[in-house]
Amino acid sequence: PQFTMGPWLFPAADPQHPLGEVRTWLSLRWRFVWQRVWRSWVKNQEKLWQSEEPLAVTTLSGALLAFERRLWKALGPFDESFFLYFEETDWLRRARNKGLRLGYVPQARVSHHWAHVANGEWARLHLARSKNRYFRKHFPLFSLFLPLFGGHCKHFWPDLPAQLILPFTRVLWLLSPSPLGFPAAGYYGGGVPPWTSLAEARAAHPGQPFWLGATRPGGVTFLGMWRLG
């Protein structure tokens, strides 16, 4: 389904693949690469957010999955060596390898209380461990180099000003826990940021940094990126 957090639309799950790791690594270091990757991500995401029909996708979020019982019996349970993260990614990969299709249904809306339980340093530790295990299992050669594909973003965005008004009647606002600005939750609104929902997101996730981006819908025209200080 389409997950929501108040007025925000959650993004689709990112495919876990070596190419994605390389793109992210390059985006962390070079602004021109970041611009291309960011525009491509937003353009692809908008296809999902604006679709009125179910769409085929390569992976799904494990926050909620719907499937027939016979599929579970045919594929077997999750690999329990994964703790907290990537167990559904691994299972869905197994489904695709069996020739099954994954579908995203934007008309089905589910409220997702993101990171209310899995939060903090222990969650980030398990995320890293599960990610390493996933790549060792499915991309063993690349997994040897996975520790090299980290680092900090060299694009330093300014703090979000107390008053911000963009001269547009239609703006796609993007709220992300990453300084890259993606993956991000989206909100279609006017030229004024949704201050109330931003405050609610920060209050629900104390200590979690967020970045707010803005673009014109459809055209992927970058309007700005700010850190919620």
Short mmCIF file of C-alpha atoms in Angstrom, two decimals, residues 3-224:
data_model
loop_
_atom_site.label_atom_id
_atom_site.label_comp_id
_atom_site.label_asym_id
_atom_site.label_seq_id
_atom_site.Cartn_x
_atom_site.Cartn_y
_atom_site.Cartn_z
CA PHE A 3 2.18 4.43 3.56
CA THR A 4 1.43 7.83 5.06
CA MET A 5 2.56 9.87 8.06
CA GLY A 6 -0.04 12.57 8.50
CA PRO A 7 -0.06 14.48 5.18
CA TRP A 8 3.26 12.97 4.07
CA LEU A 9 3.47 10.16 1.50
CA PHE A 10 6.20 7.62 2.17
CA PRO A 11 8.50 6.64 -0.70
CA ALA A 12 8.65 3.21 -2.24
CA ALA A 13 11.26 0.83 -0.87
CA ASP A 14 14.66 1.27 -2.46
CA PRO A 15 16.05 -1.73 -4.37
CA GLN A 16 19.11 -3.04 -2.57
CA HIS A 17 21.70 -3.48 -5.30
CA PRO A 18 25.41 -2.69 -5.79
CA LEU A 19 24.56 -0.09 -8.45
CA GLY A 20 22.49 1.84 -5.93
CA GLU A 21 25.37 1.80 -3.44
CA VAL A 22 27.74 3.17 -6.09
CA ARG A 23 25.31 5.93 -7.05
CA THR A 24 24.85 6.96 -3.44
CA TRP A 25 28.61 6.97 -2.84
CA LEU A 26 29.17 9.19 -5.88
CA SER A 27 26.30 11.48 -4.85
CA LEU A 28 27.91 11.98 -1.45
CA ARG A 29 31.01 13.40 -3.10
CA TRP A 30 30.09 15.26 -6.26
CA ARG A 31 27.30 17.77 -6.59
CA PHE A 32 26.70 17.20 -10.31
CA VAL A 33 26.23 13.45 -9.70
CA TRP A 34 23.91 14.21 -6.80
CA GLN A 35 21.77 16.45 -9.03
CA ARG A 36 21.28 13.71 -11.61
CA VAL A 37 20.55 11.00 -9.06
CA TRP A 38 18.22 13.25 -7.06
CA ARG A 39 16.23 14.27 -10.14
CA SER A 40 15.93 10.66 -11.27
CA TRP A 41 14.78 9.55 -7.82
CA VAL A 42 12.12 12.27 -7.56
CA LYS A 43 10.85 11.65 -11.09
CA ASN A 44 10.48 7.91 -10.49
CA GLN A 45 8.88 8.45 -7.10
CA GLU A 46 6.30 10.87 -8.46
CA LYS A 47 5.13 8.18 -10.89
CA LEU A 48 4.11 6.14 -7.86
CA TRP A 49 2.64 9.00 -5.82
CA GLN A 50 0.53 10.24 -8.72
CA SER A 51 -0.54 6.87 -10.11
CA GLU A 52 -4.22 5.91 -9.92
CA GLU A 53 -3.57 2.29 -10.85
CA PRO A 54 -1.49 -0.51 -9.28
CA LEU A 55 2.08 -0.61 -10.52
CA ALA A 56 4.69 -3.35 -10.79
CA VAL A 57 7.78 -2.67 -8.66
CA THR A 58 11.02 -4.51 -7.87
CA THR A 59 10.73 -4.44 -4.08
CA LEU A 60 8.31 -3.48 -1.29
CA SER A 61 8.34 -2.26 2.29
CA GLY A 62 7.95 -4.94 4.92
CA ALA A 63 5.87 -2.63 7.12
CA LEU A 64 2.81 -4.28 5.56
CA LEU A 65 2.64 -6.98 2.88
CA ALA A 66 -0.47 -8.70 1.52
CA PHE A 67 -0.24 -12.11 -0.15
CA GLU A 68 -2.04 -15.43 -0.27
CA ARG A 69 -1.28 -18.08 2.34
CA ARG A 70 -0.26 -20.54 -0.37
CA LEU A 71 2.58 -18.20 -1.36
CA TRP A 72 3.99 -18.27 2.17
CA LYS A 73 3.81 -22.06 2.16
CA ALA A 74 5.51 -22.25 -1.23
CA LEU A 75 8.35 -19.83 -0.43
CA GLY A 76 8.83 -20.61 3.23
CA PRO A 77 9.29 -18.15 6.11
CA PHE A 78 11.69 -15.26 6.50
CA ASP A 79 15.37 -16.03 6.97
CA GLU A 80 15.64 -15.62 10.75
CA SER A 81 19.36 -14.82 10.55
CA PHE A 82 18.18 -11.29 9.67
CA PHE A 83 17.15 -9.33 12.74
CA LEU A 84 14.79 -6.35 12.40
CA TYR A 85 15.85 -5.32 8.88
CA PHE A 86 16.20 -6.84 5.39
CA GLU A 87 14.26 -10.02 6.21
CA GLU A 88 11.44 -8.95 3.89
CA THR A 89 13.91 -7.74 1.25
CA ASP A 90 15.51 -11.16 1.21
CA TRP A 91 12.10 -12.93 1.12
CA LEU A 92 10.78 -10.75 -1.71
CA ARG A 93 13.94 -11.42 -3.70
CA ARG A 94 13.17 -15.10 -3.28
CA ALA A 95 9.67 -14.45 -4.64
CA ARG A 96 11.01 -12.60 -7.70
CA ASN A 97 13.46 -15.42 -8.38
CA LYS A 98 10.44 -17.73 -8.55
CA GLY A 99 8.92 -15.54 -11.27
CA LEU A 100 6.38 -13.79 -9.04
CA ARG A 101 5.47 -10.11 -9.45
CA LEU A 102 5.40 -7.41 -6.77
CA GLY A 103 2.68 -4.78 -6.87
CA TYR A 104 2.28 -1.32 -5.37
CA VAL A 105 -1.34 -0.20 -4.80
CA PRO A 106 -1.42 3.60 -4.28
CA GLN A 107 -5.18 3.64 -3.60
CA ALA A 108 -4.65 1.58 -0.44
CA ARG A 109 -3.51 3.97 2.31
CA VAL A 110 -1.92 2.85 5.59
CA SER A 111 -0.76 5.14 8.42
CA HIS A 112 2.85 4.26 9.26
CA HIS A 113 4.28 5.36 12.63
CA TRP A 114 7.80 5.34 11.26
CA ALA A 115 10.69 4.58 13.64
CA HIS A 116 8.63 4.87 16.81
CA VAL A 117 10.13 1.60 18.11
CA ALA A 118 13.14 0.92 15.89
CA ASN A 119 15.02 4.11 16.64
CA GLY A 120 18.34 5.17 18.05
CA GLU A 121 21.86 3.78 17.87
CA TRP A 122 20.87 0.14 18.43
CA ALA A 123 18.53 0.27 15.41
CA ARG A 124 21.26 1.77 13.22
CA LEU A 125 23.63 -1.00 14.37
CA HIS A 126 21.17 -3.74 13.40
CA LEU A 127 20.45 -1.99 10.11
CA ALA A 128 24.14 -2.06 9.23
CA ARG A 129 24.51 -5.69 10.28
CA SER A 130 21.48 -6.84 8.30
CA LYS A 131 22.56 -4.88 5.25
CA ASN A 132 26.01 -6.46 5.36
CA ARG A 133 24.46 -9.91 5.65
CA TYR A 134 22.09 -9.26 2.74
CA PHE A 135 24.93 -8.23 0.43
CA ARG A 136 27.13 -11.14 1.57
CA LYS A 137 24.28 -13.51 0.75
CA HIS A 138 23.28 -12.12 -2.64
CA PHE A 139 26.31 -10.12 -3.84
CA PRO A 140 29.26 -11.84 -2.14
CA LEU A 141 31.98 -10.25 -4.25
CA PHE A 142 30.61 -6.71 -3.88
CA SER A 143 30.12 -7.23 -0.14
CA LEU A 144 33.90 -7.28 0.26
CA PHE A 145 33.96 -3.64 -0.85
CA LEU A 146 30.75 -2.54 0.89
CA PRO A 147 32.58 -0.94 3.87
CA LEU A 148 34.23 1.46 1.40
CA PHE A 149 30.88 2.83 0.23
CA GLY A 150 30.22 5.07 3.18
CA GLY A 151 31.16 8.55 4.21
CA HIS A 152 29.58 11.91 4.85
CA CYS A 153 27.77 14.09 2.39
CA LYS A 154 29.91 16.98 1.16
CA HIS A 155 26.87 19.09 0.29
CA PHE A 156 26.24 21.33 3.25
CA TRP A 157 22.71 22.68 3.24
CA PRO A 158 21.74 25.77 5.27
CA ASP A 159 19.40 25.62 8.24
CA LEU A 160 15.72 26.05 7.48
CA PRO A 161 14.85 29.72 8.07
CA ALA A 162 12.11 30.57 10.54
CA GLN A 163 10.09 32.06 7.69
CA LEU A 164 10.23 30.58 4.22
CA ILE A 165 7.89 31.35 1.34
CA LEU A 166 8.55 30.14 -2.20
CA PRO A 167 6.87 32.10 -5.03
CA PHE A 168 4.91 29.11 -6.35
CA THR A 169 1.36 27.89 -5.86
CA ARG A 170 2.32 24.22 -6.18
CA VAL A 171 5.41 22.74 -4.51
CA LEU A 172 6.50 19.20 -3.76
CA TRP A 173 8.12 19.22 -0.32
CA LEU A 174 10.45 16.32 0.51
CA LEU A 175 11.30 15.33 4.08
CA SER A 176 14.32 13.05 4.44
CA PRO A 177 16.50 11.68 7.28
CA SER A 178 19.45 11.88 4.86
CA PRO A 179 21.39 14.99 3.80
CA LEU A 180 21.14 13.61 0.26
CA GLY A 181 17.45 14.46 0.36
CA PHE A 182 16.39 10.94 -0.65
CA PRO A 183 14.76 8.64 0.13
CA ALA A 184 12.15 11.12 1.32
CA ALA A 185 8.50 11.44 2.21
CA GLY A 186 6.57 13.80 -0.06
CA TYR A 187 3.94 16.47 0.52
CA TYR A 188 2.17 18.37 -2.26
CA GLY A 189 1.37 21.85 -1.05
CA GLY A 190 1.84 25.55 -1.65
CA GLY A 191 4.91 27.71 -1.33
CA VAL A 192 4.88 27.63 2.48
CA PRO A 193 6.40 24.58 4.24
CA PRO A 194 3.94 22.45 6.25
CA TRP A 195 5.23 23.80 9.54
CA THR A 196 2.81 21.88 11.78
CA SER A 197 3.63 18.47 10.34
CA LEU A 198 7.35 19.27 10.37
CA ALA A 199 7.13 20.07 14.07
CA GLU A 200 5.20 16.84 14.67
CA ALA A 201 7.83 14.78 12.83
CA ARG A 202 10.64 16.31 14.88
CA ALA A 203 8.74 15.83 18.14
CA ALA A 204 8.05 12.18 17.31
CA HIS A 205 11.72 11.53 16.52
CA PRO A 206 13.83 13.55 18.97
CA GLY A 207 17.48 13.60 18.05
CA GLN A 208 16.80 12.49 14.46
CA PRO A 209 18.13 15.04 11.94
CA PHE A 210 15.90 15.87 8.99
CA TRP A 211 16.41 17.69 5.72
CA LEU A 212 13.64 19.47 3.83
CA GLY A 213 13.82 19.75 0.06
CA ALA A 214 11.55 21.53 -2.40
CA THR A 215 10.90 21.02 -6.09
CA ARG A 216 8.28 21.85 -8.70
CA PRO A 217 6.01 18.84 -9.25
CA GLY A 218 6.59 16.98 -12.48
CA GLY A 219 9.43 19.14 -13.75
CA VAL A 220 11.92 18.10 -11.05
CA THR A 221 13.16 21.68 -10.73
CA PHE A 222 15.30 21.88 -7.62
CA LEU A 223 14.13 24.80 -5.44
CA GLY A 224 16.26 24.24 -2.36
#
